[in-house]
Amino acid sequence: MYNILVVDDDKEIVNAIEIYLSQEGYHIIKAYDGEEALEKLKENEIHLIILDIMMPNKDGIETLQEIRKDKTIPVIMLSAKSEDYDKISGLNTGADDYVTKPFNPLELIARVKSNIRRYVDFNQVNIKPEAKTGNLLTTGALEMNDETKKVTVDRKEIKLTATEYNILKFLLENKGKVYSIEQIYENVWNEESYGAENIIAVHIRHIREKIEINPKDPKYLKVIWGIGYKVEDIK
Amino acid sequence: MNKLKMKREKLGKNKQIRMIINKEGEAMQNIRDSILLKFLCYILIPIMIFVLAISIIDISITSQYGEMDGPEEYIETEEFGREYLATLISNVQDINRDKRRMKASAEEVDTSMDLNATETSTEDIERENPYDNYSEIEDESYAYPVYYESIQYNNTRLSPYINYIIIDKETGNMFTNIRSNNYLEEINKLRAEKTNWSYQDGNIATNITSINQESAKYITSSYYSVDNFEGYEIYSNIDPTMLNYSNSLYVQQSVYNLFKGHENLPSYLIPLSAISIIAMIVYLIWATGHEKGKEGIQLNSLDKISYEIISIVIMFIIGMMISFAVASIESQIPQRILVSVFLLCYLIGYASLAVWVATTIRRLKAKQFIRSFLTYKVCRWIKVTIQKIFRKVTDKENTNRKITIIYWGFVVISIILACTMWSGIGLIILIVFWIWVYYKLLQYNKKIQKINEALRNIYEGNPNVKLNEEELEGTLKIMAKYINDIAGGFTNAIEQSLKSERLKTELITNVSHDIKTPLTSIINYVDLLKKEDIQNAQVEQYIAVLDKKSQRLKKLIEDLVEASKVSSGNVKLNMEVINLKELLNQTVGEFEDKLEKKNLKIEMDLPNENVLIKADNRYLYRVIENVFSNITKYALEGSRVYIKLEKQKEEVYLEFKNISKDKLNISAEELMQRFVRGDKSRYTEGSGLGLSIAESLTELQGGKFKIDIDGDLFKVEIKWKSE
């Protein structure tokens, strides 16, 4: 049973989140401003915080700064501010994720799950490091075992087609580097591309849809428009 | 009461008087402006002058000669005797003067040539003709030299009509104006003439019966003394019939005859005509220049001619007329012609004088007298020109001053030097000057180019220009200042408009935050409702509508914020080199399923090589994404979509063509306007801002975005500078 602190000055939003997350088996602790959130944080053992930015008394960014002074628990920012600037400042202050309002409940749930799993894993890894055998390709919570041909994200297994697997493997082997469709084709198929390259693009979209929580805002397989694709190197 | 009444009466009287004055004034004005009256005066004046003149002549004649009936009668008067003797005296005086001069020069020669052969020299002198008007002729009957008056010298008006023989008793020389072979005989003839006058042995005598010895003596004793004849013998006569040819005598005679029988008339006519002349002249002086119905002095075309010119011309005419008249009186032309010539001269002379006086008066009255002088105009022009030049040269505001002084200074100095003995140095200075001028022109041109560049920048929309005013001078400096001011103004205006645009964007962003929060609840609770187990199909349908509309609202708000941000340029661009071909492939990959769903077939025409442009890849994707999104929404299902990418010389050309599923009864411009969609009402998908955002983003990144509608063919053209 994980405790999630939901902080928002809009009570209806907090209630709605409670409904969604309770259905997933989480225990919800509610707070309606920054001060209250910090109090609740002291009183309870919290595994994840969903934090609004625009709040009375103490806003989300300030509250986050307070939290980050001594805690590493995952924080998902939830805000109506959708500007790049807001996202960057939130993430830079120490947020683990950023979800904009109005949010897709499924996406929020997925992100909550992912963050909790990673947080718990991280702690567990520290306690009992699992011996990683064979060709294990990883970035963040994305893992690919080339021997078992198994791909997992946040420990959840992903079913990929052979082509998709090969493409992801090539990119994962060269994580952090950008490859154009042509290069991917040539490297994966070992033959010269013949012009129908948008098949690769379709495959990559499919991969994204499978491994990403929000394929439009991918975390692992990023699209560099007009240049190519890359797998983000996440430690 | 009485006083008041009196006052009123007085006032009334005053009024009456004033009215009378007014009426009189009007009458005066009528008189003044009358053309007829003026014309009459101009005609009458010469006539009156003529009358005055003949009256004066008549009076002078009658006072001089008493009666005057004709030449024969005139000869018998004492007055004639006086005139006659005066003529003779002047002839004798001429002879005497020449003789005395000859003597004096002979004495001089005597004294200077005392030692030399005096005899020959005296002979020579004797032979020489000392008389200016006479030439020596031969006469066998006379022992001494005879001198004939070869050059007629009219001492008096009677000179041409007198025949004379004068003998110098000292030398025996004879002087005469008669042509003859026998002068002794001629002397006798003269002596026998009825009108003979002679002088012998100190006695004057005449055959004229009316003049006896006493009266002849009386004549000569008074003014025309016979002493003048001392040492001479004189025989002379006058032919009375010849006297008829004397013009002056004829005039006198005519005038005398005119008044014969009315001898008192001239003494009335003189004051009468004189007064009328003066009156008419005064009237004309007063009236000239005034015309009926016109205010002020009216000048005619004659008055516009320079005063000197008109004066000279008129003076010349008058002078000519006077000399003609005088010459005609003096000459011996027939007297009938004389009269008409004289009258013509008189009238022309009068007319000219009248014109001249009239124009002078008009000019004076109109205060144009001095101004109408050519000299005045010339002086004025010179003055104005000098002032102009002076002003130009001294005016510090005038930027041509320096150029004028330096340029012409150099030219003049060079020319002076080149024309003098210093021509070598002048040429060198001239060459130096040319080089210097060339150098200055180049410099000037450079400065102008700088200004031109600044102007071009402003024209092209970069008002961030700053010209260095200190580097420039004169007009260029002023120009630079203006340009800087204009540029500053533009920059300010642009900044202002950007600022207001930013504020608008901020407002929209902030409002959108406030809308998003309740919208979040709406979307979430609609979603929760959807998950409830509702047994009512109607309610489920309602929830579906709520779901759809809330999602649309969300999209609308997002697009609105983006559109306002993009159109205000409130976007940070991260420009890098992008392969448009790759981007198109990627985008097709992204939209593959959506296109498939609508059964749209993409026909791509891409070049083999990469097509590189410089852009912000995320925003460029937004452009292409919006175009694709538009296609998936509005293209006719099952149709083909043509995408063509072309690399032209300097540009990259990208074209999307699809068939619209709905009739496009709208222009491309309208379509691009915000919130306007191809079909104005029916479509609920999208915000209608997609293409507008795409256009703004393209332009923001330096590209060109154009929509073309041709029937159902919907075409998007994107142009980019090739990298």
PDB file of N, CA and C in Angstrom, chain B residues 5-86:
ATOM      1  N   LYS B   5     -33.952 121.522 -30.766  1.00  0.00           N
ATOM      2  CA  LYS B   5     -34.542 121.709 -32.082  1.00  0.00           C
ATOM      3  C   LYS B   5     -33.542 122.356 -33.041  1.00  0.00           C
ATOM      4  N   MET B   6     -32.889 123.373 -32.486  1.00  0.00           N
ATOM      5  CA  MET B   6     -31.900 124.066 -33.302  1.00  0.00           C
ATOM      6  C   MET B   6     -30.786 123.134 -33.731  1.00  0.00           C
ATOM      7  N   LYS B   7     -30.399 122.346 -32.725  1.00  0.00           N
ATOM      8  CA  LYS B   7     -29.326 121.392 -33.000  1.00  0.00           C
ATOM      9  C   LYS B   7     -29.721 120.447 -34.131  1.00  0.00           C
ATOM     10  N   ARG B   8     -31.011 119.989 -33.977  1.00  0.00           N
ATOM     11  CA  ARG B   8     -31.495 119.050 -34.986  1.00  0.00           C
ATOM     12  C   ARG B   8     -31.496 119.717 -36.355  1.00  0.00           C
ATOM     13  N   GLU B   9     -31.954 120.939 -36.367  1.00  0.00           N
ATOM     14  CA  GLU B   9     -31.972 121.661 -37.637  1.00  0.00           C
ATOM     15  C   GLU B   9     -30.571 121.802 -38.223  1.00  0.00           C
ATOM     16  N   LYS B  10     -29.688 122.115 -37.303  1.00  0.00           N
ATOM     17  CA  LYS B  10     -28.293 122.284 -37.719  1.00  0.00           C
ATOM     18  C   LYS B  10     -27.765 120.990 -38.349  1.00  0.00           C
ATOM     19  N   LEU B  11     -28.080 119.904 -37.610  1.00  0.00           N
ATOM     20  CA  LEU B  11     -27.650 118.589 -38.091  1.00  0.00           C
ATOM     21  C   LEU B  11     -28.211 118.318 -39.486  1.00  0.00           C
ATOM     22  N   GLY B  12     -29.516 118.649 -39.609  1.00  0.00           N
ATOM     23  CA  GLY B  12     -30.166 118.448 -40.900  1.00  0.00           C
ATOM     24  C   GLY B  12     -29.481 119.233 -41.997  1.00  0.00           C
ATOM     25  N   LYS B  13     -29.164 120.453 -41.627  1.00  0.00           N
ATOM     26  CA  LYS B  13     -28.481 121.310 -42.607  1.00  0.00           C
ATOM     27  C   LYS B  13     -27.147 120.687 -43.020  1.00  0.00           C
ATOM     28  N   ASN B  14     -26.423 120.238 -41.954  1.00  0.00           N
ATOM     29  CA  ASN B  14     -25.123 119.615 -42.222  1.00  0.00           C
ATOM     30  C   ASN B  14     -25.264 118.459 -43.201  1.00  0.00           C
ATOM     31  N   LYS B  15     -26.328 117.702 -42.933  1.00  0.00           N
ATOM     32  CA  LYS B  15     -26.584 116.546 -43.782  1.00  0.00           C
ATOM     33  C   LYS B  15     -26.803 116.986 -45.219  1.00  0.00           C
ATOM     34  N   GLN B  16     -27.635 118.035 -45.317  1.00  0.00           N
ATOM     35  CA  GLN B  16     -27.915 118.550 -46.658  1.00  0.00           C
ATOM     36  C   GLN B  16     -26.635 118.987 -47.350  1.00  0.00           C
ATOM     37  N   ILE B  17     -25.851 119.716 -46.568  1.00  0.00           N
ATOM     38  CA  ILE B  17     -24.586 120.214 -47.137  1.00  0.00           C
ATOM     39  C   ILE B  17     -23.726 119.053 -47.600  1.00  0.00           C
ATOM     40  N   ARG B  18     -23.697 118.052 -46.685  1.00  0.00           N
ATOM     41  CA  ARG B  18     -22.871 116.892 -47.045  1.00  0.00           C
ATOM     42  C   ARG B  18     -23.362 116.253 -48.336  1.00  0.00           C
ATOM     43  N   MET B  19     -24.697 116.185 -48.428  1.00  0.00           N
ATOM     44  CA  MET B  19     -25.271 115.588 -49.634  1.00  0.00           C
ATOM     45  C   MET B  19     -24.895 116.380 -50.865  1.00  0.00           C
ATOM     46  N   ILE B  20     -24.988 117.716 -50.673  1.00  0.00           N
ATOM     47  CA  ILE B  20     -24.622 118.574 -51.803  1.00  0.00           C
ATOM     48  C   ILE B  20     -23.162 118.323 -52.182  1.00  0.00           C
ATOM     49  N   ILE B  21     -22.337 118.241 -51.128  1.00  0.00           N
ATOM     50  CA  ILE B  21     -20.911 117.987 -51.381  1.00  0.00           C
ATOM     51  C   ILE B  21     -20.736 116.680 -52.126  1.00  0.00           C
ATOM     52  N   ASN B  22     -21.488 115.706 -51.636  1.00  0.00           N
ATOM     53  CA  ASN B  22     -21.401 114.406 -52.287  1.00  0.00           C
ATOM     54  C   ASN B  22     -21.792 114.496 -53.744  1.00  0.00           C
ATOM     55  N   LYS B  23     -22.896 115.227 -53.949  1.00  0.00           N
ATOM     56  CA  LYS B  23     -23.365 115.368 -55.324  1.00  0.00           C
ATOM     57  C   LYS B  23     -22.328 116.096 -56.166  1.00  0.00           C
ATOM     58  N   GLU B  24     -21.789 117.158 -55.534  1.00  0.00           N
ATOM     59  CA  GLU B  24     -20.744 117.905 -56.251  1.00  0.00           C
ATOM     60  C   GLU B  24     -19.555 117.015 -56.548  1.00  0.00           C
ATOM     61  N   GLY B  25     -19.199 116.236 -55.545  1.00  0.00           N
ATOM     62  CA  GLY B  25     -18.078 115.302 -55.717  1.00  0.00           C
ATOM     63  C   GLY B  25     -18.327 114.375 -56.886  1.00  0.00           C
ATOM     64  N   GLU B  26     -19.552 113.909 -56.964  1.00  0.00           N
ATOM     65  CA  GLU B  26     -19.894 113.007 -58.058  1.00  0.00           C
ATOM     66  C   GLU B  26     -19.761 113.712 -59.399  1.00  0.00           C
ATOM     67  N   ALA B  27     -20.265 114.963 -59.440  1.00  0.00           N
ATOM     68  CA  ALA B  27     -20.195 115.732 -60.676  1.00  0.00           C
ATOM     69  C   ALA B  27     -18.742 115.953 -61.074  1.00  0.00           C
ATOM     70  N   MET B  28     -17.920 116.286 -60.048  1.00  0.00           N
ATOM     71  CA  MET B  28     -16.499 116.505 -60.302  1.00  0.00           C
ATOM     72  C   MET B  28     -15.856 115.245 -60.878  1.00  0.00           C
ATOM     73  N   GLN B  29     -16.278 114.149 -60.257  1.00  0.00           N
ATOM     74  CA  GLN B  29     -15.711 112.878 -60.720  1.00  0.00           C
ATOM     75  C   GLN B  29     -16.087 112.612 -62.168  1.00  0.00           C
ATOM     76  N   ASN B  30     -17.348 112.946 -62.484  1.00  0.00           N
ATOM     77  CA  ASN B  30     -17.803 112.752 -63.860  1.00  0.00           C
ATOM     78  C   ASN B  30     -17.002 113.600 -64.815  1.00  0.00           C
ATOM     79  N   ILE B  31     -16.758 114.862 -64.376  1.00  0.00           N
ATOM     80  CA  ILE B  31     -15.965 115.757 -65.224  1.00  0.00           C
ATOM     81  C   ILE B  31     -14.561 115.195 -65.397  1.00  0.00           C
ATOM     82  N   ARG B  32     -14.035 114.734 -64.248  1.00  0.00           N
ATOM     83  CA  ARG B  32     -12.664 114.240 -64.258  1.00  0.00           C
ATOM     84  C   ARG B  32     -12.524 113.029 -65.182  1.00  0.00           C
ATOM     85  N   ASP B  33     -13.535 112.163 -65.145  1.00  0.00           N
ATOM     86  CA  ASP B  33     -13.422 110.900 -65.869  1.00  0.00           C
ATOM     87  C   ASP B  33     -13.879 110.973 -67.315  1.00  0.00           C
ATOM     88  N   SER B  34     -14.337 112.193 -67.723  1.00  0.00           N
ATOM     89  CA  SER B  34     -14.924 112.296 -69.061  1.00  0.00           C
ATOM     90  C   SER B  34     -13.848 112.169 -70.135  1.00  0.00           C
ATOM     91  N   ILE B  35     -14.041 111.221 -70.993  1.00  0.00           N
ATOM     92  CA  ILE B  35     -13.099 111.017 -72.092  1.00  0.00           C
ATOM     93  C   ILE B  35     -13.267 112.129 -73.133  1.00  0.00           C
ATOM     94  N   LEU B  36     -14.508 112.493 -73.353  1.00  0.00           N
ATOM     95  CA  LEU B  36     -14.821 113.514 -74.346  1.00  0.00           C
ATOM     96  C   LEU B  36     -14.119 114.829 -74.023  1.00  0.00           C
ATOM     97  N   LEU B  37     -14.198 115.187 -72.737  1.00  0.00           N
ATOM     98  CA  LEU B  37     -13.621 116.446 -72.293  1.00  0.00           C
ATOM     99  C   LEU B  37     -12.106 116.441 -72.493  1.00  0.00           C
ATOM    100  N   LYS B  38     -11.521 115.313 -72.136  1.00  0.00           N
ATOM    101  CA  LYS B  38     -10.066 115.195 -72.284  1.00  0.00           C
ATOM    102  C   LYS B  38      -9.684 115.317 -73.752  1.00  0.00           C
ATOM    103  N   PHE B  39     -10.441 114.603 -74.561  1.00  0.00           N
ATOM    104  CA  PHE B  39     -10.184 114.614 -75.998  1.00  0.00           C
ATOM    105  C   PHE B  39     -10.261 116.045 -76.543  1.00  0.00           C
ATOM    106  N   LEU B  40     -11.306 116.722 -76.095  1.00  0.00           N
ATOM    107  CA  LEU B  40     -11.530 118.110 -76.505  1.00  0.00           C
ATOM    108  C   LEU B  40     -10.333 118.981 -76.126  1.00  0.00           C
ATOM    109  N   CYS B  41      -9.874 118.798 -74.902  1.00  0.00           N
ATOM    110  CA  CYS B  41      -8.734 119.583 -74.419  1.00  0.00           C
ATOM    111  C   CYS B  41      -7.506 119.330 -75.275  1.00  0.00           C
ATOM    112  N   TYR B  42      -7.286 118.037 -75.544  1.00  0.00           N
ATOM    113  CA  TYR B  42      -6.105 117.694 -76.337  1.00  0.00           C
ATOM    114  C   TYR B  42      -6.169 118.345 -77.708  1.00  0.00           C
ATOM    115  N   ILE B  43      -7.409 118.457 -78.271  1.00  0.00           N
ATOM    116  CA  ILE B  43      -7.572 119.079 -79.579  1.00  0.00           C
ATOM    117  C   ILE B  43      -7.429 120.597 -79.469  1.00  0.00           C
ATOM    118  N   LEU B  44      -8.030 121.143 -78.425  1.00  0.00           N
ATOM    119  CA  LEU B  44      -8.093 122.606 -78.298  1.00  0.00           C
ATOM    120  C   LEU B  44      -6.747 123.225 -77.966  1.00  0.00           C
ATOM    121  N   ILE B  45      -5.975 122.503 -77.148  1.00  0.00           N
ATOM    122  CA  ILE B  45      -4.714 123.099 -76.707  1.00  0.00           C
ATOM    123  C   ILE B  45      -3.839 123.533 -77.879  1.00  0.00           C
ATOM    124  N   PRO B  46      -3.567 122.669 -78.869  1.00  0.00           N
ATOM    125  CA  PRO B  46      -2.715 123.144 -79.966  1.00  0.00           C
ATOM    126  C   PRO B  46      -3.324 124.314 -80.716  1.00  0.00           C
ATOM    127  N   ILE B  47      -4.642 124.266 -80.832  1.00  0.00           N
ATOM    128  CA  ILE B  47      -5.296 125.371 -81.558  1.00  0.00           C
ATOM    129  C   ILE B  47      -5.090 126.682 -80.793  1.00  0.00           C
ATOM    130  N   MET B  48      -5.293 126.592 -79.489  1.00  0.00           N
ATOM    131  CA  MET B  48      -5.158 127.796 -78.673  1.00  0.00           C
ATOM    132  C   MET B  48      -3.712 128.290 -78.673  1.00  0.00           C
ATOM    133  N   ILE B  49      -2.788 127.321 -78.642  1.00  0.00           N
ATOM    134  CA  ILE B  49      -1.374 127.715 -78.680  1.00  0.00           C
ATOM    135  C   ILE B  49      -1.093 128.438 -79.999  1.00  0.00           C
ATOM    136  N   PHE B  50      -1.679 127.893 -81.054  1.00  0.00           N
ATOM    137  CA  PHE B  50      -1.491 128.491 -82.363  1.00  0.00           C
ATOM    138  C   PHE B  50      -2.033 129.928 -82.377  1.00  0.00           C
ATOM    139  N   VAL B  51      -3.230 130.032 -81.822  1.00  0.00           N
ATOM    140  CA  VAL B  51      -3.852 131.362 -81.759  1.00  0.00           C
ATOM    141  C   VAL B  51      -2.963 132.312 -80.969  1.00  0.00           C
ATOM    142  N   LEU B  52      -2.495 131.815 -79.818  1.00  0.00           N
ATOM    143  CA  LEU B  52      -1.631 132.636 -78.957  1.00  0.00           C
ATOM    144  C   LEU B  52      -0.389 133.066 -79.713  1.00  0.00           C
ATOM    145  N   ALA B  53       0.184 132.081 -80.438  1.00  0.00           N
ATOM    146  CA  ALA B  53       1.439 132.354 -81.137  1.00  0.00           C
ATOM    147  C   ALA B  53       1.232 133.434 -82.191  1.00  0.00           C
ATOM    148  N   ILE B  54       0.191 133.281 -83.017  1.00  0.00           N
ATOM    149  CA  ILE B  54       0.039 134.276 -84.088  1.00  0.00           C
ATOM    150  C   ILE B  54      -0.353 135.644 -83.528  1.00  0.00           C
ATOM    151  N   SER B  55      -1.076 135.592 -82.391  1.00  0.00           N
ATOM    152  CA  SER B  55      -1.417 136.874 -81.766  1.00  0.00           C
ATOM    153  C   SER B  55      -0.150 137.583 -81.321  1.00  0.00           C
ATOM    154  N   ILE B  56       0.742 136.800 -80.690  1.00  0.00           N
ATOM    155  CA  ILE B  56       1.992 137.404 -80.198  1.00  0.00           C
ATOM    156  C   ILE B  56       2.797 137.913 -81.393  1.00  0.00           C
ATOM    157  N   ILE B  57       2.843 137.105 -82.446  1.00  0.00           N
ATOM    158  CA  ILE B  57       3.606 137.509 -83.627  1.00  0.00           C
ATOM    159  C   ILE B  57       3.022 138.816 -84.197  1.00  0.00           C
ATOM    160  N   ASP B  58       1.705 138.838 -84.261  1.00  0.00           N
ATOM    161  CA  ASP B  58       1.073 140.031 -84.825  1.00  0.00           C
ATOM    162  C   ASP B  58       1.398 141.268 -84.018  1.00  0.00           C
ATOM    163  N   ILE B  59       1.314 141.080 -82.690  1.00  0.00           N
ATOM    164  CA  ILE B  59       1.588 142.252 -81.843  1.00  0.00           C
ATOM    165  C   ILE B  59       3.023 142.703 -82.022  1.00  0.00           C
ATOM    166  N   SER B  60       3.916 141.726 -82.083  1.00  0.00           N
ATOM    167  CA  SER B  60       5.336 142.110 -82.235  1.00  0.00           C
ATOM    168  C   SER B  60       5.553 142.783 -83.594  1.00  0.00           C
ATOM    169  N   ILE B  61       4.856 142.305 -84.620  1.00  0.00           N
ATOM    170  CA  ILE B  61       5.014 142.905 -85.949  1.00  0.00           C
ATOM    171  C   ILE B  61       4.508 144.350 -85.927  1.00  0.00           C
ATOM    172  N   THR B  62       3.293 144.464 -85.395  1.00  0.00           N
ATOM    173  CA  THR B  62       2.713 145.810 -85.430  1.00  0.00           C
ATOM    174  C   THR B  62       3.509 146.777 -84.572  1.00  0.00           C
ATOM    175  N   SER B  63       4.057 146.256 -83.469  1.00  0.00           N
ATOM    176  CA  SER B  63       4.840 147.168 -82.627  1.00  0.00           C
ATOM    177  C   SER B  63       6.152 147.504 -83.320  1.00  0.00           C
ATOM    178  N   GLN B  64       6.668 146.581 -84.138  1.00  0.00           N
ATOM    179  CA  GLN B  64       7.956 146.825 -84.796  1.00  0.00           C
ATOM    180  C   GLN B  64       7.777 147.679 -86.058  1.00  0.00           C
ATOM    181  N   TYR B  65       6.842 147.232 -86.860  1.00  0.00           N
ATOM    182  CA  TYR B  65       6.770 147.850 -88.187  1.00  0.00           C
ATOM    183  C   TYR B  65       5.571 148.757 -88.364  1.00  0.00           C
ATOM    184  N   GLY B  66       4.742 148.820 -87.368  1.00  0.00           N
ATOM    185  CA  GLY B  66       3.526 149.590 -87.564  1.00  0.00           C
ATOM    186  C   GLY B  66       2.611 148.860 -88.519  1.00  0.00           C
ATOM    187  N   GLU B  67       2.550 149.368 -89.772  1.00  0.00           N
ATOM    188  CA  GLU B  67       1.728 148.658 -90.747  1.00  0.00           C
ATOM    189  C   GLU B  67       2.612 147.857 -91.669  1.00  0.00           C
ATOM    190  N   MET B  68       2.001 146.871 -92.238  1.00  0.00           N
ATOM    191  CA  MET B  68       2.782 146.027 -93.115  1.00  0.00           C
ATOM    192  C   MET B  68       1.884 145.537 -94.223  1.00  0.00           C
ATOM    193  N   ASP B  69       2.102 146.124 -95.445  1.00  0.00           N
ATOM    194  CA  ASP B  69       1.155 145.793 -96.505  1.00  0.00           C
ATOM    195  C   ASP B  69       1.764 144.876 -97.548  1.00  0.00           C
ATOM    196  N   GLY B  70       3.123 144.859 -97.653  1.00  0.00           N
ATOM    197  CA  GLY B  70       3.756 144.011 -98.652  1.00  0.00           C
ATOM    198  C   GLY B  70       5.199 144.402 -98.755  1.00  0.00           C
ATOM    199  N   PRO B  71       5.996 143.694 -99.538  1.00  0.00           N
ATOM    200  CA  PRO B  71       7.423 143.943 -99.629  1.00  0.00           C
ATOM    201  C   PRO B  71       7.718 145.383-100.067  1.00  0.00           C
ATOM    202  N   GLU B  72       6.968 145.848-101.049  1.00  0.00           N
ATOM    203  CA  GLU B  72       7.251 147.191-101.559  1.00  0.00           C
ATOM    204  C   GLU B  72       7.034 148.251-100.480  1.00  0.00           C
ATOM    205  N   GLU B  73       5.966 148.070 -99.765  1.00  0.00           N
ATOM    206  CA  GLU B  73       5.670 149.010 -98.691  1.00  0.00           C
ATOM    207  C   GLU B  73       6.697 148.902 -97.580  1.00  0.00           C
ATOM    208  N   TYR B  74       7.084 147.637 -97.314  1.00  0.00           N
ATOM    209  CA  TYR B  74       8.030 147.379 -96.220  1.00  0.00           C
ATOM    210  C   TYR B  74       9.352 148.060 -96.479  1.00  0.00           C
ATOM    211  N   ILE B  75       9.741 148.072 -97.751  1.00  0.00           N
ATOM    212  CA  ILE B  75      11.021 148.665 -98.112  1.00  0.00           C
ATOM    213  C   ILE B  75      11.052 150.151 -97.771  1.00  0.00           C
ATOM    214  N   GLU B  76       9.928 150.735 -97.804  1.00  0.00           N
ATOM    215  CA  GLU B  76       9.881 152.174 -97.558  1.00  0.00           C
ATOM    216  C   GLU B  76       9.858 152.534 -96.085  1.00  0.00           C
ATOM    217  N   THR B  77       9.802 151.512 -95.216  1.00  0.00           N
ATOM    218  CA  THR B  77       9.750 151.821 -93.776  1.00  0.00           C
ATOM    219  C   THR B  77      11.153 152.068 -93.240  1.00  0.00           C
ATOM    220  N   GLU B  78      11.234 152.779 -92.140  1.00  0.00           N
ATOM    221  CA  GLU B  78      12.516 153.010 -91.474  1.00  0.00           C
ATOM    222  C   GLU B  78      13.062 151.703 -90.924  1.00  0.00           C
ATOM    223  N   GLU B  79      12.094 150.847 -90.484  1.00  0.00           N
ATOM    224  CA  GLU B  79      12.479 149.557 -89.915  1.00  0.00           C
ATOM    225  C   GLU B  79      13.283 148.757 -90.935  1.00  0.00           C
ATOM    226  N   PHE B  80      12.753 148.822 -92.196  1.00  0.00           N
ATOM    227  CA  PHE B  80      13.457 148.135 -93.265  1.00  0.00           C
ATOM    228  C   PHE B  80      14.852 148.708 -93.436  1.00  0.00           C
ATOM    229  N   GLY B  81      14.949 150.053 -93.423  1.00  0.00           N
ATOM    230  CA  GLY B  81      16.238 150.712 -93.567  1.00  0.00           C
ATOM    231  C   GLY B  81      17.211 150.244 -92.513  1.00  0.00           C
ATOM    232  N   ARG B  82      16.706 150.088 -91.348  1.00  0.00           N
ATOM    233  CA  ARG B  82      17.562 149.642 -90.254  1.00  0.00           C
ATOM    234  C   ARG B  82      18.075 148.213 -90.524  1.00  0.00           C
ATOM    235  N   GLU B  83      17.133 147.386 -90.928  1.00  0.00           N
ATOM    236  CA  GLU B  83      17.492 145.990 -91.187  1.00  0.00           C
ATOM    237  C   GLU B  83      18.471 145.913 -92.351  1.00  0.00           C
ATOM    238  N   TYR B  84      18.223 146.722 -93.367  1.00  0.00           N
ATOM    239  CA  TYR B  84      19.030 146.741 -94.565  1.00  0.00           C
ATOM    240  C   TYR B  84      20.458 147.154 -94.219  1.00  0.00           C
ATOM    241  N   LEU B  85      20.580 148.241 -93.468  1.00  0.00           N
ATOM    242  CA  LEU B  85      21.907 148.744 -93.115  1.00  0.00           C
ATOM    243  C   LEU B  85      22.651 147.739 -92.255  1.00  0.00           C
ATOM    244  N   ALA B  86      21.884 147.078 -91.344  1.00  0.00           N
ATOM    245  CA  ALA B  86      22.512 146.089 -90.479  1.00  0.00           C
ATOM    246  C   ALA B  86      23.150 144.990 -91.328  1.00  0.00           C
TER     247      ALA B  86
END
